[in-house]
């Protein structure tokens, strides 16, 4: 079972800002950074954000990551139709001694 | 450009062993900068980390799978492999291999290059 909880769904119209939360960042995870992956329908996951707020080369700057307290967030500003996908947070959990993925959030562009 | 390709049987019988191989091209699996991992995704469900290995042969496993999983590296073939014993229908999933970047003390830990995935069905 995942210890990182995400809302099952989020939606917005083109151009809007959408935020996805990732809660359950306990003290055992909080010392480690959070990663976000994007999974387009029928494809493998893709690295979107690493080290909580860093974007790999090629990822648009409308994707941003942040952390506050026991929750991490992914924000998509200027939502586009191609952003319709599943998004997962993830981090190393020192107490479980393993890598954990969040429950996943399906983003729909209305 | 680094590419990873999973291969192995698409159908495994219950109680038998699931064996998959990930072939790495465009880079060396012996690089000291990277680890190599397996992740799976049951139909309609989320992602689950299976385990990660290093070129030296060391490995970390998901505690929930640890008793059934082995991940090992073949540097001569630039491949790494997954073995999962005593499979059941619950092991039916798309299996992905991925290059993994790990910091000291796991401060950061992420998969930056993924294979396309291979579907494994456990059924008699």
PDB file of C-alpha atoms in Angstrom:
ATOM      1  CA  UNK A   1       0.000   0.000   0.000  1.00  0.00           C
ATOM      2  CA  UNK A   2       1.107   3.516  -0.804  1.00  0.00           C
ATOM      3  CA  UNK A   3       1.761   5.870   2.072  1.00  0.00           C
ATOM      4  CA  UNK A   4       1.524   8.835  -0.283  1.00  0.00           C
ATOM      5  CA  UNK A   5      -2.050   9.948  -0.944  1.00  0.00           C
ATOM      6  CA  UNK A   6      -3.157  11.899  -4.003  1.00  0.00           C
ATOM      7  CA  UNK A   7      -6.626  12.992  -5.100  1.00  0.00           C
ATOM      8  CA  UNK A   8      -7.951  10.480  -7.648  1.00  0.00           C
ATOM      9  CA  UNK A   9      -8.795  13.174 -10.159  1.00  0.00           C
ATOM     10  CA  UNK A  10      -8.323  16.811 -11.082  1.00  0.00           C
ATOM     11  CA  UNK A  11      -9.566  18.823 -14.009  1.00  0.00           C
ATOM     12  CA  UNK A  12      -9.450  22.213 -15.651  1.00  0.00           C
ATOM     13  CA  UNK A  13     -10.104  24.045 -18.870  1.00  0.00           C
ATOM     14  CA  UNK A  14      -7.306  24.968 -21.274  1.00  0.00           C
ATOM     15  CA  UNK A  15      -5.201  27.781 -19.869  1.00  0.00           C
ATOM     16  CA  UNK A  16      -6.218  27.189 -16.258  1.00  0.00           C
ATOM     17  CA  UNK A  17      -3.897  26.311 -13.385  1.00  0.00           C
ATOM     18  CA  UNK A  18      -4.294  22.881 -11.807  1.00  0.00           C
ATOM     19  CA  UNK A  19      -2.624  21.762  -8.582  1.00  0.00           C
ATOM     20  CA  UNK A  20      -2.187  18.161  -7.415  1.00  0.00           C
ATOM     21  CA  UNK A  21      -1.336  17.349  -3.817  1.00  0.00           C
ATOM     22  CA  UNK A  22       0.713  14.478  -2.433  1.00  0.00           C
ATOM     23  CA  UNK A  23       0.121  14.053   1.273  1.00  0.00           C
ATOM     24  CA  UNK A  24       1.572  11.738   3.862  1.00  0.00           C
ATOM     25  CA  UNK A  25       5.098  13.077   3.748  1.00  0.00           C
ATOM     26  CA  UNK A  26       6.102  11.910   7.223  1.00  0.00           C
ATOM     27  CA  UNK A  27       9.344  12.712   8.956  1.00  0.00           C
ATOM     28  CA  UNK A  28      10.761   9.524   7.430  1.00  0.00           C
ATOM     29  CA  UNK A  29      10.068  10.810   3.916  1.00  0.00           C
ATOM     30  CA  UNK A  30      10.308  14.504   4.617  1.00  0.00           C
ATOM     31  CA  UNK A  31      14.098  14.391   4.780  1.00  0.00           C
ATOM     32  CA  UNK A  32      14.083  13.122   1.186  1.00  0.00           C
ATOM     33  CA  UNK A  33      12.980  14.902  -1.945  1.00  0.00           C
ATOM     34  CA  UNK A  34       9.858  14.177  -3.985  1.00  0.00           C
ATOM     35  CA  UNK A  35       9.643  13.131  -7.623  1.00  0.00           C
ATOM     36  CA  UNK A  36       6.716  13.542 -10.000  1.00  0.00           C
ATOM     37  CA  UNK A  37       6.020  11.345 -13.026  1.00  0.00           C
ATOM     38  CA  UNK A  38       3.598  11.875 -15.894  1.00  0.00           C
ATOM     39  CA  UNK A  39       2.007   8.873 -17.577  1.00  0.00           C
ATOM     40  CA  UNK A  40       0.195   9.578 -20.842  1.00  0.00           C
ATOM     41  CA  UNK A  41      -2.463   7.023 -21.809  1.00  0.00           C
ATOM     42  CA  UNK A  42      -0.955   3.720 -22.905  1.00  0.00           C
ATOM     43  CA  UNK A  43       2.632   4.810 -22.382  1.00  0.00           C
ATOM     44  CA  UNK A  44       5.414   4.400 -19.843  1.00  0.00           C
ATOM     45  CA  UNK A  45       5.796   6.965 -17.066  1.00  0.00           C
ATOM     46  CA  UNK A  46       8.013   9.947 -17.784  1.00  0.00           C
ATOM     47  CA  UNK A  47      10.109  11.909 -15.300  1.00  0.00           C
ATOM     48  CA  UNK A  48       8.473  15.307 -14.807  1.00  0.00           C
ATOM     49  CA  UNK A  49       9.961  16.802 -11.615  1.00  0.00           C
ATOM     50  CA  UNK A  50      12.865  15.545  -9.495  1.00  0.00           C
ATOM     51  CA  UNK A  51      14.390  16.742  -6.223  1.00  0.00           C
ATOM     52  CA  UNK A  52      10.968  18.263  -5.347  1.00  0.00           C
ATOM     53  CA  UNK A  53      11.215  21.245  -7.730  1.00  0.00           C
ATOM     54  CA  UNK A  54      13.700  20.523 -10.523  1.00  0.00           C
ATOM     55  CA  UNK A  55      12.638  20.033 -14.132  1.00  0.00           C
ATOM     56  CA  UNK A  56      14.582  17.733 -16.459  1.00  0.00           C
ATOM     57  CA  UNK A  57      15.640  19.155 -19.777  1.00  0.00           C
ATOM     58  CA  UNK A  58      12.685  19.292 -22.163  1.00  0.00           C
ATOM     59  CA  UNK A  59       9.933  19.589 -19.541  1.00  0.00           C
ATOM     60  CA  UNK A  60       7.989  22.860 -20.030  1.00  0.00           C
ATOM     61  CA  UNK A  61       8.313  25.434 -17.259  1.00  0.00           C
ATOM     62  CA  UNK A  62       4.557  25.441 -16.763  1.00  0.00           C
ATOM     63  CA  UNK A  63       5.126  22.346 -14.642  1.00  0.00           C
ATOM     64  CA  UNK A  64       6.406  23.144 -11.161  1.00  0.00           C
ATOM     65  CA  UNK A  65       6.863  21.282  -7.887  1.00  0.00           C
ATOM     66  CA  UNK A  66       6.899  22.435  -4.287  1.00  0.00           C
ATOM     67  CA  UNK A  67       6.746  21.167  -0.720  1.00  0.00           C
ATOM     68  CA  UNK A  68       5.003  22.555   2.343  1.00  0.00           C
ATOM     69  CA  UNK A  69       4.918  20.723   5.646  1.00  0.00           C
ATOM     70  CA  UNK A  70       3.739  17.161   5.123  1.00  0.00           C
ATOM     71  CA  UNK A  71       2.482  17.712   1.591  1.00  0.00           C
ATOM     72  CA  UNK A  72       4.106  18.080  -1.806  1.00  0.00           C
ATOM     73  CA  UNK A  73       2.393  19.686  -4.779  1.00  0.00           C
ATOM     74  CA  UNK A  74       2.592  19.664  -8.547  1.00  0.00           C
ATOM     75  CA  UNK A  75       1.224  22.688 -10.359  1.00  0.00           C
ATOM     76  CA  UNK A  76       0.376  22.844 -14.035  1.00  0.00           C
ATOM     77  CA  UNK A  77      -0.125  26.398 -15.219  1.00  0.00           C
ATOM     78  CA  UNK A  78      -1.564  27.164 -18.627  1.00  0.00           C
ATOM     79  CA  UNK A  79      -3.168  23.720 -18.859  1.00  0.00           C
ATOM     80  CA  UNK A  80      -3.031  22.177 -22.341  1.00  0.00           C
ATOM     81  CA  UNK A  81      -4.889  19.254 -23.886  1.00  0.00           C
ATOM     82  CA  UNK A  82      -1.674  17.232 -24.085  1.00  0.00           C
ATOM     83  CA  UNK A  83      -1.398  17.424 -20.274  1.00  0.00           C
ATOM     84  CA  UNK A  84      -4.265  14.951 -19.939  1.00  0.00           C
ATOM     85  CA  UNK A  85      -2.537  12.081 -18.154  1.00  0.00           C
ATOM     86  CA  UNK A  86      -1.994  10.304 -14.845  1.00  0.00           C
ATOM     87  CA  UNK A  87       0.440  11.934 -12.437  1.00  0.00           C
ATOM     88  CA  UNK A  88       2.304  10.159  -9.634  1.00  0.00           C
ATOM     89  CA  UNK A  89       4.402  11.488  -6.797  1.00  0.00           C
ATOM     90  CA  UNK A  90       7.116   9.308  -5.297  1.00  0.00           C
ATOM     91  CA  UNK A  91       9.882   9.319  -2.715  1.00  0.00           C
ATOM     92  CA  UNK A  92      12.207   7.070  -0.724  1.00  0.00           C
ATOM     93  CA  UNK A  93      10.689   6.118   2.627  1.00  0.00           C
ATOM     94  CA  UNK A  94      13.347   5.567   5.296  1.00  0.00           C
ATOM     95  CA  UNK A  95      10.931   3.754   7.620  1.00  0.00           C
ATOM     96  CA  UNK A  96       9.783   1.288   4.963  1.00  0.00           C
ATOM     97  CA  UNK A  97      13.280   1.146   3.477  1.00  0.00           C
ATOM     98  CA  UNK A  98      11.738   1.325   0.042  1.00  0.00           C
ATOM     99  CA  UNK A  99      10.634   3.588  -2.769  1.00  0.00           C
ATOM    100  CA  UNK A 100       6.969   4.504  -2.642  1.00  0.00           C
ATOM    101  CA  UNK A 101       4.674   5.894  -5.308  1.00  0.00           C
ATOM    102  CA  UNK A 102       1.615   7.987  -4.612  1.00  0.00           C
ATOM    103  CA  UNK A 103      -1.844   6.700  -5.447  1.00  0.00           C
ATOM    104  CA  UNK A 104      -1.951   8.687  -8.677  1.00  0.00           C
ATOM    105  CA  UNK A 105      -4.111  11.526 -10.010  1.00  0.00           C
ATOM    106  CA  UNK A 106      -5.879  11.529 -13.349  1.00  0.00           C
ATOM    107  CA  UNK A 107      -5.909  14.999 -14.881  1.00  0.00           C
ATOM    108  CA  UNK A 108      -8.679  15.752 -17.359  1.00  0.00           C
ATOM    109  CA  UNK A 109      -8.703  18.764 -19.639  1.00  0.00           C
ATOM    110  CA  UNK A 110     -12.305  19.855 -20.062  1.00  0.00           C
TER     111      UNK A 110
ATOM    112  CA  UNK B   1      20.632   8.192 -26.453  1.00  0.00           C
ATOM    113  CA  UNK B   2      20.012   5.654 -23.702  1.00  0.00           C
ATOM    114  CA  UNK B   3      17.282   3.112 -24.370  1.00  0.00           C
ATOM    115  CA  UNK B   4      15.910   0.271 -22.263  1.00  0.00           C
ATOM    116  CA  UNK B   5      13.963  -2.687 -23.632  1.00  0.00           C
ATOM    117  CA  UNK B   6      12.137  -5.288 -21.555  1.00  0.00           C
ATOM    118  CA  UNK B   7      11.816  -8.851 -22.813  1.00  0.00           C
ATOM    119  CA  UNK B   8      10.419 -12.125 -21.541  1.00  0.00           C
ATOM    120  CA  UNK B   9       7.380 -14.409 -21.601  1.00  0.00           C
ATOM    121  CA  UNK B  10       4.008 -12.700 -21.720  1.00  0.00           C
ATOM    122  CA  UNK B  11       2.251 -15.579 -19.998  1.00  0.00           C
ATOM    123  CA  UNK B  12       3.314 -17.370 -16.814  1.00  0.00           C
ATOM    124  CA  UNK B  13       1.449 -20.120 -14.977  1.00  0.00           C
ATOM    125  CA  UNK B  14       0.494 -19.717 -11.321  1.00  0.00           C
ATOM    126  CA  UNK B  15       3.153 -20.928  -8.858  1.00  0.00           C
ATOM    127  CA  UNK B  16       5.857 -20.686 -11.528  1.00  0.00           C
ATOM    128  CA  UNK B  17       8.692 -18.152 -11.915  1.00  0.00           C
ATOM    129  CA  UNK B  18       8.410 -14.894 -13.827  1.00  0.00           C
ATOM    130  CA  UNK B  19      11.687 -13.976 -15.556  1.00  0.00           C
ATOM    131  CA  UNK B  20      12.265 -10.708 -17.408  1.00  0.00           C
ATOM    132  CA  UNK B  21      15.358  -9.083 -18.869  1.00  0.00           C
ATOM    133  CA  UNK B  22      16.071  -5.419 -19.558  1.00  0.00           C
ATOM    134  CA  UNK B  23      18.595  -4.696 -22.305  1.00  0.00           C
ATOM    135  CA  UNK B  24      20.375  -1.359 -22.050  1.00  0.00           C
ATOM    136  CA  UNK B  25      21.607   0.314 -25.243  1.00  0.00           C
ATOM    137  CA  UNK B  26      23.318   3.638 -25.804  1.00  0.00           C
ATOM    138  CA  UNK B  27      25.070   3.501 -22.439  1.00  0.00           C
ATOM    139  CA  UNK B  28      26.903   1.189 -20.069  1.00  0.00           C
ATOM    140  CA  UNK B  29      25.190  -0.630 -17.244  1.00  0.00           C
ATOM    141  CA  UNK B  30      28.555  -0.570 -15.470  1.00  0.00           C
ATOM    142  CA  UNK B  31      28.416   3.202 -15.023  1.00  0.00           C
ATOM    143  CA  UNK B  32      29.023   4.106 -11.376  1.00  0.00           C
ATOM    144  CA  UNK B  33      26.539   6.975 -11.659  1.00  0.00           C
ATOM    145  CA  UNK B  34      23.401   4.936 -12.130  1.00  0.00           C
ATOM    146  CA  UNK B  35      21.277   2.197 -10.630  1.00  0.00           C
ATOM    147  CA  UNK B  36      18.830  -0.019 -12.514  1.00  0.00           C
ATOM    148  CA  UNK B  37      15.316  -0.818 -11.380  1.00  0.00           C
ATOM    149  CA  UNK B  38      12.057  -2.614 -11.998  1.00  0.00           C
ATOM    150  CA  UNK B  39       8.564  -1.149 -11.506  1.00  0.00           C
ATOM    151  CA  UNK B  40       5.212  -2.726 -12.257  1.00  0.00           C
ATOM    152  CA  UNK B  41       1.642  -1.588 -12.857  1.00  0.00           C
ATOM    153  CA  UNK B  42      -1.327  -3.954 -12.503  1.00  0.00           C
ATOM    154  CA  UNK B  43      -4.167  -3.364 -14.970  1.00  0.00           C
ATOM    155  CA  UNK B  44      -6.010  -0.164 -14.130  1.00  0.00           C
ATOM    156  CA  UNK B  45      -3.890   0.446 -11.028  1.00  0.00           C
ATOM    157  CA  UNK B  46      -0.957   2.567  -9.917  1.00  0.00           C
ATOM    158  CA  UNK B  47       2.789   2.073  -9.974  1.00  0.00           C
ATOM    159  CA  UNK B  48       4.642  -0.262  -7.610  1.00  0.00           C
ATOM    160  CA  UNK B  49       8.415  -0.279  -7.111  1.00  0.00           C
ATOM    161  CA  UNK B  50       9.837  -3.805  -7.218  1.00  0.00           C
ATOM    162  CA  UNK B  51      13.528  -3.204  -6.631  1.00  0.00           C
ATOM    163  CA  UNK B  52      16.790  -1.652  -7.766  1.00  0.00           C
ATOM    164  CA  UNK B  53      20.253  -3.014  -8.444  1.00  0.00           C
ATOM    165  CA  UNK B  54      23.749  -1.626  -9.017  1.00  0.00           C
ATOM    166  CA  UNK B  55      26.447  -2.830 -11.410  1.00  0.00           C
ATOM    167  CA  UNK B  56      28.313  -4.281  -8.420  1.00  0.00           C
ATOM    168  CA  UNK B  57      25.441  -6.682  -7.780  1.00  0.00           C
ATOM    169  CA  UNK B  58      23.980  -5.058  -4.676  1.00  0.00           C
ATOM    170  CA  UNK B  59      20.185  -4.664  -4.633  1.00  0.00           C
ATOM    171  CA  UNK B  60      17.284  -3.194  -2.674  1.00  0.00           C
ATOM    172  CA  UNK B  61      13.822  -4.707  -2.812  1.00  0.00           C
ATOM    173  CA  UNK B  62      10.267  -3.710  -1.975  1.00  0.00           C
ATOM    174  CA  UNK B  63       9.728  -5.231   1.493  1.00  0.00           C
ATOM    175  CA  UNK B  64       6.366  -6.629   0.371  1.00  0.00           C
ATOM    176  CA  UNK B  65       8.034  -8.604  -2.440  1.00  0.00           C
ATOM    177  CA  UNK B  66      11.458  -9.224  -0.955  1.00  0.00           C
ATOM    178  CA  UNK B  67      10.908 -12.915  -0.183  1.00  0.00           C
ATOM    179  CA  UNK B  68      10.074 -13.661  -3.827  1.00  0.00           C
ATOM    180  CA  UNK B  69      12.246 -11.280  -5.850  1.00  0.00           C
ATOM    181  CA  UNK B  70      15.777 -11.337  -7.196  1.00  0.00           C
ATOM    182  CA  UNK B  71      17.273  -8.636  -9.432  1.00  0.00           C
ATOM    183  CA  UNK B  72      20.709  -9.162 -10.915  1.00  0.00           C
ATOM    184  CA  UNK B  73      23.049  -7.614 -13.455  1.00  0.00           C
ATOM    185  CA  UNK B  74      24.927  -9.160 -16.387  1.00  0.00           C
ATOM    186  CA  UNK B  75      27.528  -6.551 -17.283  1.00  0.00           C
ATOM    187  CA  UNK B  76      28.895  -8.659 -20.158  1.00  0.00           C
ATOM    188  CA  UNK B  77      25.552  -8.407 -21.928  1.00  0.00           C
ATOM    189  CA  UNK B  78      24.660  -4.908 -20.657  1.00  0.00           C
ATOM    190  CA  UNK B  79      21.479  -6.351 -19.186  1.00  0.00           C
ATOM    191  CA  UNK B  80      19.756  -6.676 -15.855  1.00  0.00           C
ATOM    192  CA  UNK B  81      17.068  -9.169 -14.965  1.00  0.00           C
ATOM    193  CA  UNK B  82      14.118  -9.786 -12.678  1.00  0.00           C
ATOM    194  CA  UNK B  83      13.042 -13.096 -11.207  1.00  0.00           C
ATOM    195  CA  UNK B  84       9.805 -13.373  -9.260  1.00  0.00           C
ATOM    196  CA  UNK B  85       8.970 -16.787  -7.846  1.00  0.00           C
ATOM    197  CA  UNK B  86       5.664 -18.376  -6.887  1.00  0.00           C
ATOM    198  CA  UNK B  87       3.564 -16.001  -8.949  1.00  0.00           C
ATOM    199  CA  UNK B  88      -0.186 -15.591  -8.606  1.00  0.00           C
ATOM    200  CA  UNK B  89      -2.801 -13.666 -10.553  1.00  0.00           C
ATOM    201  CA  UNK B  90      -1.947 -10.641  -8.403  1.00  0.00           C
ATOM    202  CA  UNK B  91       1.407 -10.463 -10.201  1.00  0.00           C
ATOM    203  CA  UNK B  92      -0.295  -9.774 -13.536  1.00  0.00           C
ATOM    204  CA  UNK B  93       0.959  -6.355 -14.603  1.00  0.00           C
ATOM    205  CA  UNK B  94       2.923  -4.263 -17.044  1.00  0.00           C
ATOM    206  CA  UNK B  95       6.553  -4.502 -15.961  1.00  0.00           C
ATOM    207  CA  UNK B  96       8.890  -1.574 -16.608  1.00  0.00           C
ATOM    208  CA  UNK B  97      12.649  -1.338 -16.281  1.00  0.00           C
ATOM    209  CA  UNK B  98      14.206   2.046 -15.615  1.00  0.00           C
ATOM    210  CA  UNK B  99      17.524   3.774 -15.039  1.00  0.00           C
ATOM    211  CA  UNK B 100      17.567   5.117 -11.517  1.00  0.00           C
ATOM    212  CA  UNK B 101      19.494   7.982  -9.983  1.00  0.00           C
ATOM    213  CA  UNK B 102      20.162   7.681  -6.259  1.00  0.00           C
ATOM    214  CA  UNK B 103      21.828  10.154  -3.932  1.00  0.00           C
ATOM    215  CA  UNK B 104      23.741   9.357  -0.791  1.00  0.00           C
ATOM    216  CA  UNK B 105      21.289   8.456   1.985  1.00  0.00           C
ATOM    217  CA  UNK B 106      18.496   8.434  -0.616  1.00  0.00           C
ATOM    218  CA  UNK B 107      18.031  12.213  -0.392  1.00  0.00           C
ATOM    219  CA  UNK B 108      16.929  12.053  -3.989  1.00  0.00           C
ATOM    220  CA  UNK B 109      15.858   8.906  -5.803  1.00  0.00           C
ATOM    221  CA  UNK B 110      14.204   8.877  -9.199  1.00  0.00           C
ATOM    222  CA  UNK B 111      13.848   7.007 -12.494  1.00  0.00           C
ATOM    223  CA  UNK B 112      14.886   9.179 -15.416  1.00  0.00           C
ATOM    224  CA  UNK B 113      14.805   6.770 -18.362  1.00  0.00           C
ATOM    225  CA  UNK B 114      12.119   4.094 -18.732  1.00  0.00           C
ATOM    226  CA  UNK B 115      11.550   1.161 -21.021  1.00  0.00           C
ATOM    227  CA  UNK B 116       8.237   0.898 -22.852  1.00  0.00           C
ATOM    228  CA  UNK B 117       7.067  -1.913 -20.598  1.00  0.00           C
ATOM    229  CA  UNK B 118       6.068  -5.503 -21.152  1.00  0.00           C
ATOM    230  CA  UNK B 119       2.775  -7.119 -20.169  1.00  0.00           C
ATOM    231  CA  UNK B 120       2.916 -10.283 -18.094  1.00  0.00           C
ATOM    232  CA  UNK B 121      -0.228 -12.274 -17.421  1.00  0.00           C
ATOM    233  CA  UNK B 122      -0.323 -14.983 -14.769  1.00  0.00           C
ATOM    234  CA  UNK B 123      -2.859 -17.588 -15.782  1.00  0.00           C
ATOM    235  CA  UNK B 124      -3.150 -21.324 -16.254  1.00  0.00           C
TER     236      UNK B 124
END
